[in-house]
């Protein structure tokens, strides 16, 4: 009898040890894997990865809000379809940072994983600027279809992702390849007059046709691909270690990591930043969660401070042209889809000749000497925005800009020296009848 009791106790002890061991393992799993690097290094790498990945996550925000979240206020329509506003109107004052009244735009997100798309552009004709700006998930404007390239006769353009190995069919003007599997398109068409030209611009917009390559060739389509499980985007969560979960998801939508960034991603791998890798912030040990958060907070503070003091200028261009991750992140924070300088050059005035900040309480002049109006192959315009949010200046007449194509005949040319002077001020009646057409109000 004693022998049996002894053996039962021995078995119970072994079972107890087994369950204690199992509980320990489960506890370790629930806390997440422990990294072999100091917390300070986690913070350092997390800060660098945040800056690197900010343009990708900013791109995903736009993708999710405009083409995935059908219930959201910013939803425009599904992937692989061009979306133009129903009417061409002066944009609302709160609609968009640095909105344009002289080149109405439309946009789309293209999913190039299954097969390329073919974009047929209508004949634009001489004397009107247009462009199709193509931006990859990294924020690079990798190509343009535009009047600036002489592409005013229209035609079919093949848009291919990094995985496609085929050849363009007959009838394609040129093939445009992206480094990422999802790309953003922004179509701009110059409005020659805010009145009678609207119907012509709408007709041109409706002339853009988007097809899959198989539809263009009238061939069977390749098998459908499973739709990615797009995680809901959150501005609040981007300010936490969840950012890296979102970044890992977007990286797999992008494509192969460029060879030039292989060493960088070896560092990122130390903190589990990699395309498609699971990153669950809630499973991090408390000390690592704190280290990640410090990296996120520090990176965000640097970017926001740079925006506030305008430490650098937003830059747009190709991967070859833009090599500085910090500048790319700054650009994504300020104006992700602004134009490349080869297409549109923007000169921003925020101070007067005495280095004082512009104010609606003051009066200003902008003077162009004889034969020295802004040089442009397309057109030029002068537009007012309020300085804090870069939204349209709040003024009663809703005259937000001077546009060369429409307003030049009305501008007063000084008979003495041939110069053109624009007056920026609140008061109109103090200028005199002959100068009134040059008036452009400032924000109050």
Tab-separated table of C-alpha atoms in Angstrom:
chain	number	residue	atom	x	y	z
A	1	UNK	CA	0.000	0.000	0.000
A	2	UNK	CA	2.726	2.431	0.819
A	3	UNK	CA	4.444	1.611	-2.412
A	4	UNK	CA	1.367	2.576	-4.393
A	5	UNK	CA	0.950	5.823	-2.572
A	6	UNK	CA	4.553	6.635	-3.201
A	7	UNK	CA	4.221	5.978	-6.899
A	8	UNK	CA	1.063	8.098	-7.112
A	9	UNK	CA	2.784	10.994	-5.343
A	10	UNK	CA	5.736	10.685	-7.693
A	11	UNK	CA	3.425	10.835	-10.693
A	12	UNK	CA	1.595	13.832	-9.244
A	13	UNK	CA	4.883	15.607	-8.626
A	14	UNK	CA	5.967	15.027	-12.248
A	15	UNK	CA	2.619	16.278	-13.517
A	16	UNK	CA	2.882	19.329	-11.292
A	17	UNK	CA	6.368	20.086	-12.603
A	18	UNK	CA	5.096	19.649	-16.165
A	19	UNK	CA	2.237	22.094	-15.688
A	20	UNK	CA	4.476	24.616	-13.947
A	21	UNK	CA	6.874	24.381	-16.874
A	22	UNK	CA	4.011	24.731	-19.341
A	23	UNK	CA	2.682	27.782	-17.526
A	24	UNK	CA	6.139	29.354	-17.694
A	25	UNK	CA	6.374	28.763	-21.443
A	26	UNK	CA	2.912	30.198	-22.028
A	27	UNK	CA	3.803	33.225	-19.961
A	28	UNK	CA	6.923	33.817	-22.034
A	29	UNK	CA	4.951	33.511	-25.267
A	30	UNK	CA	2.292	35.938	-24.105
A	31	UNK	CA	4.957	38.497	-23.283
A	32	UNK	CA	6.577	38.183	-26.719
A	33	UNK	CA	10.144	37.260	-27.690
A	34	UNK	CA	12.886	38.924	-25.711
A	35	UNK	CA	15.408	40.745	-27.894
A	36	UNK	CA	19.149	40.509	-27.354
A	37	UNK	CA	19.716	44.244	-27.819
A	38	UNK	CA	19.581	47.021	-25.227
A	39	UNK	CA	16.463	49.142	-24.950
A	40	UNK	CA	18.459	52.199	-26.040
A	41	UNK	CA	19.293	50.472	-29.324
A	42	UNK	CA	15.634	49.531	-29.822
A	43	UNK	CA	14.750	53.212	-29.454
A	44	UNK	CA	17.465	54.264	-31.889
A	45	UNK	CA	16.449	51.743	-34.576
A	46	UNK	CA	12.737	52.421	-34.019
A	47	UNK	CA	13.293	56.136	-34.573
A	48	UNK	CA	15.186	55.467	-37.805
A	49	UNK	CA	12.564	52.971	-39.006
A	50	UNK	CA	9.773	55.434	-38.247
A	51	UNK	CA	11.379	58.149	-40.362
A	52	UNK	CA	12.097	55.674	-43.150
A	53	UNK	CA	8.599	54.234	-43.075
A	54	UNK	CA	6.621	57.440	-42.596
A	55	UNK	CA	5.999	57.979	-46.357
A	56	UNK	CA	4.775	54.383	-46.714
A	57	UNK	CA	2.331	54.730	-43.837
A	58	UNK	CA	1.222	58.168	-45.102
A	59	UNK	CA	0.587	56.571	-48.503
A	60	UNK	CA	-1.394	53.802	-46.826
A	61	UNK	CA	-3.515	56.374	-45.009
A	62	UNK	CA	-4.530	57.874	-48.366
A	63	UNK	CA	-5.043	54.422	-49.928
A	64	UNK	CA	-7.192	53.191	-47.064
A	65	UNK	CA	-9.296	56.336	-46.670
A	66	UNK	CA	-9.957	56.991	-50.365
A	67	UNK	CA	-10.204	53.476	-51.840
A	68	UNK	CA	-10.771	50.892	-49.064
A	69	UNK	CA	-12.916	52.355	-46.276
A	70	UNK	CA	-16.279	52.658	-48.031
A	71	UNK	CA	-17.945	54.135	-44.946
A	72	UNK	CA	-15.342	56.856	-44.468
A	73	UNK	CA	-15.881	60.515	-45.296
A	74	UNK	CA	-12.881	60.567	-47.660
A	75	UNK	CA	-13.877	57.533	-49.727
A	76	UNK	CA	-13.760	58.263	-53.487
A	77	UNK	CA	-14.230	54.848	-55.083
A	78	UNK	CA	-12.684	51.421	-55.579
A	79	UNK	CA	-9.184	50.499	-56.666
A	80	UNK	CA	-8.314	50.563	-60.377
A	81	UNK	CA	-10.776	53.319	-61.268
A	82	UNK	CA	-10.230	57.027	-61.945
A	83	UNK	CA	-12.250	59.388	-59.792
A	84	UNK	CA	-12.987	62.964	-60.897
A	85	UNK	CA	-15.272	65.353	-58.991
A	86	UNK	CA	-18.792	65.514	-60.404
A	87	UNK	CA	-18.514	69.257	-60.948
A	88	UNK	CA	-15.623	71.646	-61.454
A	89	UNK	CA	-16.023	74.237	-58.742
A	90	UNK	CA	-13.778	76.472	-56.691
A	91	UNK	CA	-12.498	74.101	-53.983
A	92	UNK	CA	-13.871	74.558	-50.515
A	93	UNK	CA	-11.623	76.535	-48.200
A	94	UNK	CA	-11.068	73.501	-45.984
A	95	UNK	CA	-10.834	70.909	-48.758
A	96	UNK	CA	-7.113	70.453	-49.314
A	97	UNK	CA	-3.798	71.951	-48.361
A	98	UNK	CA	-2.479	74.157	-51.183
A	99	UNK	CA	-5.506	73.332	-53.348
A	100	UNK	CA	-5.492	74.567	-56.932
A	101	UNK	CA	-8.135	76.587	-58.768
A	102	UNK	CA	-6.307	76.505	-62.098
A	103	UNK	CA	-5.797	72.761	-62.710
A	104	UNK	CA	-8.761	70.586	-61.598
A	105	UNK	CA	-7.599	67.130	-60.602
A	106	UNK	CA	-8.753	63.538	-60.314
A	107	UNK	CA	-7.087	60.577	-58.662
A	108	UNK	CA	-6.912	56.795	-58.402
A	109	UNK	CA	-5.133	53.942	-56.641
A	110	UNK	CA	-3.926	51.136	-58.919
A	111	UNK	CA	-3.391	47.536	-57.781
A	112	UNK	CA	-0.795	46.124	-60.193
A	113	UNK	CA	-0.333	42.693	-58.580
A	114	UNK	CA	-2.571	40.628	-60.835
A	115	UNK	CA	-1.618	42.214	-64.172
A	116	UNK	CA	-0.695	45.605	-65.628
A	117	UNK	CA	-3.257	48.279	-66.390
A	118	UNK	CA	-3.583	50.286	-69.589
A	119	UNK	CA	-4.444	53.975	-69.252
A	120	UNK	CA	-5.715	55.562	-72.457
A	121	UNK	CA	-5.230	59.332	-72.448
A	122	UNK	CA	-7.389	61.518	-74.731
A	123	UNK	CA	-5.868	64.000	-77.160
A	124	UNK	CA	-5.303	67.134	-75.087
A	125	UNK	CA	-4.120	69.429	-77.856
A	126	UNK	CA	-1.852	72.452	-77.908
A	127	UNK	CA	-2.012	75.241	-75.357
A	128	UNK	CA	-3.336	73.313	-72.354
A	129	UNK	CA	-1.246	71.806	-69.556
A	130	UNK	CA	-2.066	68.319	-68.323
A	131	UNK	CA	-0.251	65.608	-66.395
A	132	UNK	CA	-0.760	62.160	-64.916
A	133	UNK	CA	1.499	62.033	-61.877
A	134	UNK	CA	2.406	58.487	-60.801
A	135	UNK	CA	3.562	57.997	-57.198
A	136	UNK	CA	4.664	54.720	-55.628
A	137	UNK	CA	4.104	53.638	-52.032
A	138	UNK	CA	7.483	55.031	-50.970
A	139	UNK	CA	6.331	58.512	-52.029
A	140	UNK	CA	8.508	58.701	-55.141
A	141	UNK	CA	6.983	60.354	-58.213
A	142	UNK	CA	8.427	57.723	-60.487
A	143	UNK	CA	6.995	59.014	-63.776
A	144	UNK	CA	4.678	61.461	-65.516
A	145	UNK	CA	2.513	61.368	-68.603
A	146	UNK	CA	2.294	65.047	-69.464
A	147	UNK	CA	2.173	67.902	-71.931
A	148	UNK	CA	5.577	68.850	-70.528
A	149	UNK	CA	6.885	65.707	-72.233
A	150	UNK	CA	5.069	66.559	-75.439
A	151	UNK	CA	2.435	63.855	-74.860
A	152	UNK	CA	-0.538	65.922	-76.013
A	153	UNK	CA	-1.779	63.592	-78.775
A	154	UNK	CA	-3.032	60.959	-76.348
A	155	UNK	CA	-2.634	57.205	-76.557
A	156	UNK	CA	-2.415	54.039	-74.465
A	157	UNK	CA	0.146	53.749	-71.651
A	158	UNK	CA	0.980	50.431	-69.990
A	159	UNK	CA	1.343	50.650	-66.194
A	160	UNK	CA	3.205	47.634	-64.782
A	161	UNK	CA	4.286	46.607	-61.292
A	162	UNK	CA	7.583	45.033	-60.181
A	163	UNK	CA	6.396	41.437	-60.678
A	164	UNK	CA	5.341	41.634	-64.330
A	165	UNK	CA	7.776	40.150	-66.871
A	166	UNK	CA	5.770	40.435	-70.109
A	167	UNK	CA	6.064	42.556	-73.218
A	168	UNK	CA	3.858	45.488	-74.153
A	169	UNK	CA	1.363	44.769	-76.926
A	170	UNK	CA	1.062	46.748	-80.132
A	171	UNK	CA	-0.692	50.063	-79.757
A	172	UNK	CA	0.974	51.058	-76.494
A	173	UNK	CA	2.775	54.424	-76.529
A	174	UNK	CA	5.182	53.407	-73.769
A	175	UNK	CA	5.500	51.128	-70.752
A	176	UNK	CA	5.821	52.684	-67.300
A	177	UNK	CA	7.117	50.393	-64.540
A	178	UNK	CA	6.683	50.951	-60.814
A	179	UNK	CA	8.857	49.613	-57.991
A	180	UNK	CA	5.723	49.000	-55.918
A	181	UNK	CA	2.622	46.895	-56.464
A	182	UNK	CA	0.208	49.680	-55.507
A	183	UNK	CA	0.575	53.154	-57.011
A	184	UNK	CA	-1.265	56.461	-56.811
A	185	UNK	CA	-2.244	58.501	-59.863
A	186	UNK	CA	-3.093	62.203	-59.857
A	187	UNK	CA	-4.495	63.725	-63.058
A	188	UNK	CA	-4.260	67.496	-63.557
A	189	UNK	CA	-5.882	69.341	-66.478
A	190	UNK	CA	-5.502	73.091	-66.903
A	191	UNK	CA	-8.679	75.158	-66.741
A	192	UNK	CA	-8.212	77.936	-69.297
A	193	UNK	CA	-11.155	79.943	-68.010
A	194	UNK	CA	-13.222	79.529	-64.866
A	195	UNK	CA	-16.362	79.968	-66.979
A	196	UNK	CA	-16.902	78.500	-70.408
A	197	UNK	CA	-13.937	76.074	-70.301
A	198	UNK	CA	-15.413	73.853	-67.597
A	199	UNK	CA	-17.382	71.724	-70.058
A	200	UNK	CA	-14.255	71.125	-72.147
A	201	UNK	CA	-12.275	70.013	-69.084
A	202	UNK	CA	-15.088	67.646	-68.072
A	203	UNK	CA	-15.055	66.175	-71.591
A	204	UNK	CA	-11.295	65.620	-71.357
A	205	UNK	CA	-11.665	63.992	-67.945
A	206	UNK	CA	-14.247	61.554	-69.310
A	207	UNK	CA	-11.831	60.707	-72.138
A	208	UNK	CA	-9.425	58.941	-69.754
A	209	UNK	CA	-10.056	55.185	-69.981
A	210	UNK	CA	-8.546	52.595	-67.624
A	211	UNK	CA	-8.467	48.870	-68.529
A	212	UNK	CA	-6.674	45.745	-67.438
A	213	UNK	CA	-4.065	44.522	-69.916
A	214	UNK	CA	-6.133	41.410	-70.645
A	215	UNK	CA	-9.189	43.546	-71.450
A	216	UNK	CA	-7.079	45.803	-73.668
A	217	UNK	CA	-5.785	42.770	-75.571
A	218	UNK	CA	-9.193	41.037	-75.472
A	219	UNK	CA	-7.628	37.974	-73.844
A	220	UNK	CA	-8.621	35.861	-70.794
A	221	UNK	CA	-7.682	37.462	-67.504
A	222	UNK	CA	-5.158	35.770	-65.188
A	223	UNK	CA	-6.506	34.127	-62.011
A	224	UNK	CA	-7.774	36.501	-59.360
A	225	UNK	CA	-5.573	37.158	-56.352
A	226	UNK	CA	-6.847	37.178	-52.773
A	227	UNK	CA	-7.577	40.658	-51.518
A	228	UNK	CA	-5.191	41.809	-48.775
A	229	UNK	CA	-6.705	42.137	-45.322
A	230	UNK	CA	-6.291	45.899	-45.074
A	231	UNK	CA	-5.951	46.943	-41.404
A	232	UNK	CA	-8.092	49.952	-40.426
A	233	UNK	CA	-5.954	53.085	-40.415
A	234	UNK	CA	-5.838	55.252	-37.296
A	235	UNK	CA	-4.091	58.616	-36.864
A	236	UNK	CA	-3.936	57.991	-33.116
A	237	UNK	CA	-2.407	54.514	-33.415
A	238	UNK	CA	0.269	55.773	-35.828
A	239	UNK	CA	1.694	57.677	-32.872
A	240	UNK	CA	2.255	54.364	-31.034
A	241	UNK	CA	4.295	51.204	-31.748
A	242	UNK	CA	1.321	50.044	-33.871
A	243	UNK	CA	3.012	52.123	-36.572
A	244	UNK	CA	5.414	49.221	-37.178
A	245	UNK	CA	2.565	46.742	-37.589
A	246	UNK	CA	1.119	49.011	-40.281
A	247	UNK	CA	4.545	49.529	-41.853
A	248	UNK	CA	5.189	45.788	-42.138
A	249	UNK	CA	1.833	45.362	-43.864
A	250	UNK	CA	2.507	48.177	-46.360
A	251	UNK	CA	6.017	46.913	-47.104
A	252	UNK	CA	4.576	43.667	-48.460
A	253	UNK	CA	2.308	45.699	-50.760
A	254	UNK	CA	5.315	47.617	-51.985
A	255	UNK	CA	7.556	44.975	-53.467
A	256	UNK	CA	11.111	43.683	-53.198
A	257	UNK	CA	13.403	45.666	-50.914
A	258	UNK	CA	15.895	47.624	-53.059
A	259	UNK	CA	19.421	46.215	-52.885
A	260	UNK	CA	20.676	49.646	-51.857
A	261	UNK	CA	18.624	49.360	-48.638
A	262	UNK	CA	19.522	45.770	-47.738
A	263	UNK	CA	21.879	46.806	-44.926
A	264	UNK	CA	19.291	49.181	-43.531
A	265	UNK	CA	16.748	46.372	-43.324
A	266	UNK	CA	19.257	44.159	-41.530
A	267	UNK	CA	19.133	46.734	-38.749
A	268	UNK	CA	15.352	46.972	-38.921
A	269	UNK	CA	15.103	43.180	-38.623
A	270	UNK	CA	16.536	43.455	-35.099
A	271	UNK	CA	13.244	45.042	-34.038
A	272	UNK	CA	11.054	42.834	-36.297
A	273	UNK	CA	10.476	45.454	-38.994
A	274	UNK	CA	10.262	43.503	-42.263
A	275	UNK	CA	7.752	43.038	-45.121
A	276	UNK	CA	4.774	40.982	-43.933
A	277	UNK	CA	6.268	40.129	-40.524
A	278	UNK	CA	3.797	40.059	-37.667
A	279	UNK	CA	4.348	42.883	-35.210
A	280	UNK	CA	1.918	42.976	-32.305
A	281	UNK	CA	2.666	45.916	-30.059
A	282	UNK	CA	0.431	44.606	-27.265
A	283	UNK	CA	2.646	41.526	-26.902
A	284	UNK	CA	5.828	43.482	-26.300
A	285	UNK	CA	7.390	43.320	-22.828
A	286	UNK	CA	6.813	46.553	-20.961
A	287	UNK	CA	10.409	47.722	-21.237
A	288	UNK	CA	10.454	47.167	-25.021
A	289	UNK	CA	7.086	48.787	-25.494
A	290	UNK	CA	8.491	51.830	-23.711
A	291	UNK	CA	11.631	51.765	-25.875
A	292	UNK	CA	9.598	51.578	-29.098
A	293	UNK	CA	7.332	54.390	-27.950
A	294	UNK	CA	10.312	56.609	-27.194
A	295	UNK	CA	11.614	56.019	-30.728
A	296	UNK	CA	8.239	56.882	-32.259
A	297	UNK	CA	7.830	59.998	-30.137
A	298	UNK	CA	11.350	61.242	-30.887
A	299	UNK	CA	10.982	60.706	-34.649
A	300	UNK	CA	7.599	62.385	-34.765
A	301	UNK	CA	8.859	65.334	-32.737
A	302	UNK	CA	11.802	65.831	-35.122
A	303	UNK	CA	9.545	65.764	-38.173
A	304	UNK	CA	6.960	68.099	-36.672
A	305	UNK	CA	9.635	70.541	-35.541
A	306	UNK	CA	11.109	70.560	-39.037
A	307	UNK	CA	7.679	71.317	-40.465
A	308	UNK	CA	7.131	74.069	-37.924
A	309	UNK	CA	10.420	75.863	-38.539
A	310	UNK	CA	10.589	74.781	-42.205
A	311	UNK	CA	14.049	73.321	-41.706
A	312	UNK	CA	14.027	71.759	-45.171
A	313	UNK	CA	11.982	72.236	-48.323
A	314	UNK	CA	9.567	69.547	-49.458
A	315	UNK	CA	11.065	67.678	-52.388
A	316	UNK	CA	9.394	65.470	-54.982
A	317	UNK	CA	10.970	63.216	-57.562
A	318	UNK	CA	12.177	59.737	-58.430
A	319	UNK	CA	14.072	57.319	-56.196
A	320	UNK	CA	17.300	58.266	-57.986
A	321	UNK	CA	16.672	61.967	-57.351
A	322	UNK	CA	15.602	61.698	-53.695
A	323	UNK	CA	17.997	59.733	-51.501
A	324	UNK	CA	17.495	61.380	-48.117
A	325	UNK	CA	14.957	59.498	-46.016
A	326	UNK	CA	14.464	62.462	-43.716
A	327	UNK	CA	13.549	64.802	-46.575
A	328	UNK	CA	11.225	62.154	-48.007
A	329	UNK	CA	9.451	61.842	-44.651
A	330	UNK	CA	9.220	65.629	-44.295
A	331	UNK	CA	7.691	65.827	-47.770
A	332	UNK	CA	5.145	63.131	-46.896
A	333	UNK	CA	4.135	65.088	-43.801
A	334	UNK	CA	3.724	68.386	-45.662
A	335	UNK	CA	2.678	67.662	-49.252
A	336	UNK	CA	2.850	63.992	-50.261
A	337	UNK	CA	1.413	64.476	-53.752
A	338	UNK	CA	2.874	67.847	-54.636
A	339	UNK	CA	4.370	68.004	-58.122
A	340	UNK	CA	7.962	67.332	-59.156
A	341	UNK	CA	9.852	70.507	-60.135
A	342	UNK	CA	10.211	69.354	-63.747
A	343	UNK	CA	6.425	69.621	-64.030
A	344	UNK	CA	5.395	72.357	-61.633
A	345	UNK	CA	7.624	74.778	-59.776
A	346	UNK	CA	6.185	76.355	-56.642
A	347	UNK	CA	7.685	79.420	-55.014
A	348	UNK	CA	6.277	80.086	-51.549
A	349	UNK	CA	6.354	83.569	-50.024
A	350	UNK	CA	5.865	83.717	-46.266
A	351	UNK	CA	7.808	86.880	-45.486
A	352	UNK	CA	8.007	90.315	-47.077
A	353	UNK	CA	11.128	92.150	-48.283
A	354	UNK	CA	11.866	93.186	-44.675
A	355	UNK	CA	11.791	89.550	-43.492
A	356	UNK	CA	8.534	90.091	-41.639
A	357	UNK	CA	5.793	87.461	-41.718
A	358	UNK	CA	2.978	88.229	-44.143
A	359	UNK	CA	-0.201	89.464	-42.501
A	360	UNK	CA	-3.678	90.313	-43.726
A	361	UNK	CA	-3.414	93.557	-41.770
A	362	UNK	CA	-0.709	94.867	-44.105
A	363	UNK	CA	-0.580	95.876	-47.769
A	364	UNK	CA	1.833	94.317	-50.276
A	365	UNK	CA	2.805	94.517	-53.912
A	366	UNK	CA	4.271	91.870	-56.187
A	367	UNK	CA	6.066	93.516	-59.126
A	368	UNK	CA	7.159	91.902	-62.377
A	369	UNK	CA	9.488	94.001	-64.510
A	370	UNK	CA	8.869	94.398	-68.240
A	371	UNK	CA	9.105	91.095	-70.126
A	372	UNK	CA	9.973	89.285	-66.883
A	373	UNK	CA	6.722	87.594	-65.995
A	374	UNK	CA	7.216	84.110	-64.500
A	375	UNK	CA	8.616	81.798	-67.215
A	376	UNK	CA	6.373	78.824	-67.916
A	377	UNK	CA	5.803	76.476	-70.828
A	378	UNK	CA	2.263	75.907	-69.582
A	379	UNK	CA	0.915	78.642	-67.335
A	380	UNK	CA	1.620	80.433	-64.080
A	381	UNK	CA	-0.636	81.524	-61.245
A	382	UNK	CA	-0.425	83.365	-57.933
A	383	UNK	CA	-2.601	81.941	-55.154
A	384	UNK	CA	-3.268	83.011	-51.575
A	385	UNK	CA	-3.441	80.603	-48.644
A	386	UNK	CA	-3.618	81.195	-44.932
A	387	UNK	CA	-0.229	80.598	-43.424
A	388	UNK	CA	-1.157	78.160	-40.670
A	389	UNK	CA	-2.935	75.379	-42.565
A	390	UNK	CA	-2.108	76.259	-46.211
A	391	UNK	CA	-5.855	76.380	-46.967
A	392	UNK	CA	-7.507	79.076	-49.066
A	393	UNK	CA	-7.488	82.503	-47.489
A	394	UNK	CA	-10.859	83.439	-46.042
A	395	UNK	CA	-12.080	86.403	-48.013
A	396	UNK	CA	-15.503	87.487	-49.179
A	397	UNK	CA	-15.029	87.619	-52.950
A	398	UNK	CA	-13.618	84.083	-53.195
A	399	UNK	CA	-10.920	85.385	-55.517
A	400	UNK	CA	-8.122	83.106	-54.447
A	401	UNK	CA	-5.759	83.482	-57.374
A	402	UNK	CA	-4.502	85.363	-60.388
A	403	UNK	CA	-4.166	83.000	-63.358
A	404	UNK	CA	-2.116	84.070	-66.339
A	405	UNK	CA	-4.313	82.390	-68.953
A	406	UNK	CA	-7.459	84.155	-67.781
A	407	UNK	CA	-6.342	87.304	-65.975
A	408	UNK	CA	-3.343	88.587	-67.941
A	409	UNK	CA	-5.451	90.681	-70.369
A	410	UNK	CA	-7.022	92.438	-67.373
A	411	UNK	CA	-3.803	93.287	-65.553
A	412	UNK	CA	-2.589	96.872	-65.580
A	413	UNK	CA	0.718	97.408	-67.370
A	414	UNK	CA	2.577	100.544	-66.295
A	415	UNK	CA	2.876	102.718	-69.424
A	416	UNK	CA	6.124	104.214	-68.138
A	417	UNK	CA	8.211	101.066	-67.723
A	418	UNK	CA	6.026	98.161	-68.855
A	419	UNK	CA	6.031	96.538	-65.416
A	420	UNK	CA	3.077	94.645	-63.938
A	421	UNK	CA	2.271	95.162	-60.256
A	422	UNK	CA	-0.151	93.029	-58.263
A	423	UNK	CA	-1.652	94.547	-55.113
A	424	UNK	CA	-2.251	92.243	-52.150
A	425	UNK	CA	-4.430	93.892	-49.523
A	426	UNK	CA	-7.870	93.895	-47.988
A	427	UNK	CA	-8.972	97.290	-49.315
A	428	UNK	CA	-9.989	97.625	-52.932
A	429	UNK	CA	-11.281	101.180	-53.099
A	430	UNK	CA	-7.922	102.765	-52.256
A	431	UNK	CA	-6.205	101.553	-55.430
A	432	UNK	CA	-7.906	103.667	-58.060
A	433	UNK	CA	-9.914	102.558	-61.047
A	434	UNK	CA	-6.970	101.791	-63.310
A	435	UNK	CA	-5.331	99.454	-60.778
A	436	UNK	CA	-8.443	97.690	-59.560
A	437	UNK	CA	-8.090	94.674	-61.919
A	438	UNK	CA	-4.740	93.867	-60.310
A	439	UNK	CA	-6.226	93.584	-56.859
A	440	UNK	CA	-5.790	90.315	-55.016
A	441	UNK	CA	-6.987	90.249	-51.385
A	442	UNK	CA	-5.034	88.903	-48.462
A	443	UNK	CA	-6.308	86.777	-45.569
A	444	UNK	CA	-7.896	88.576	-42.647
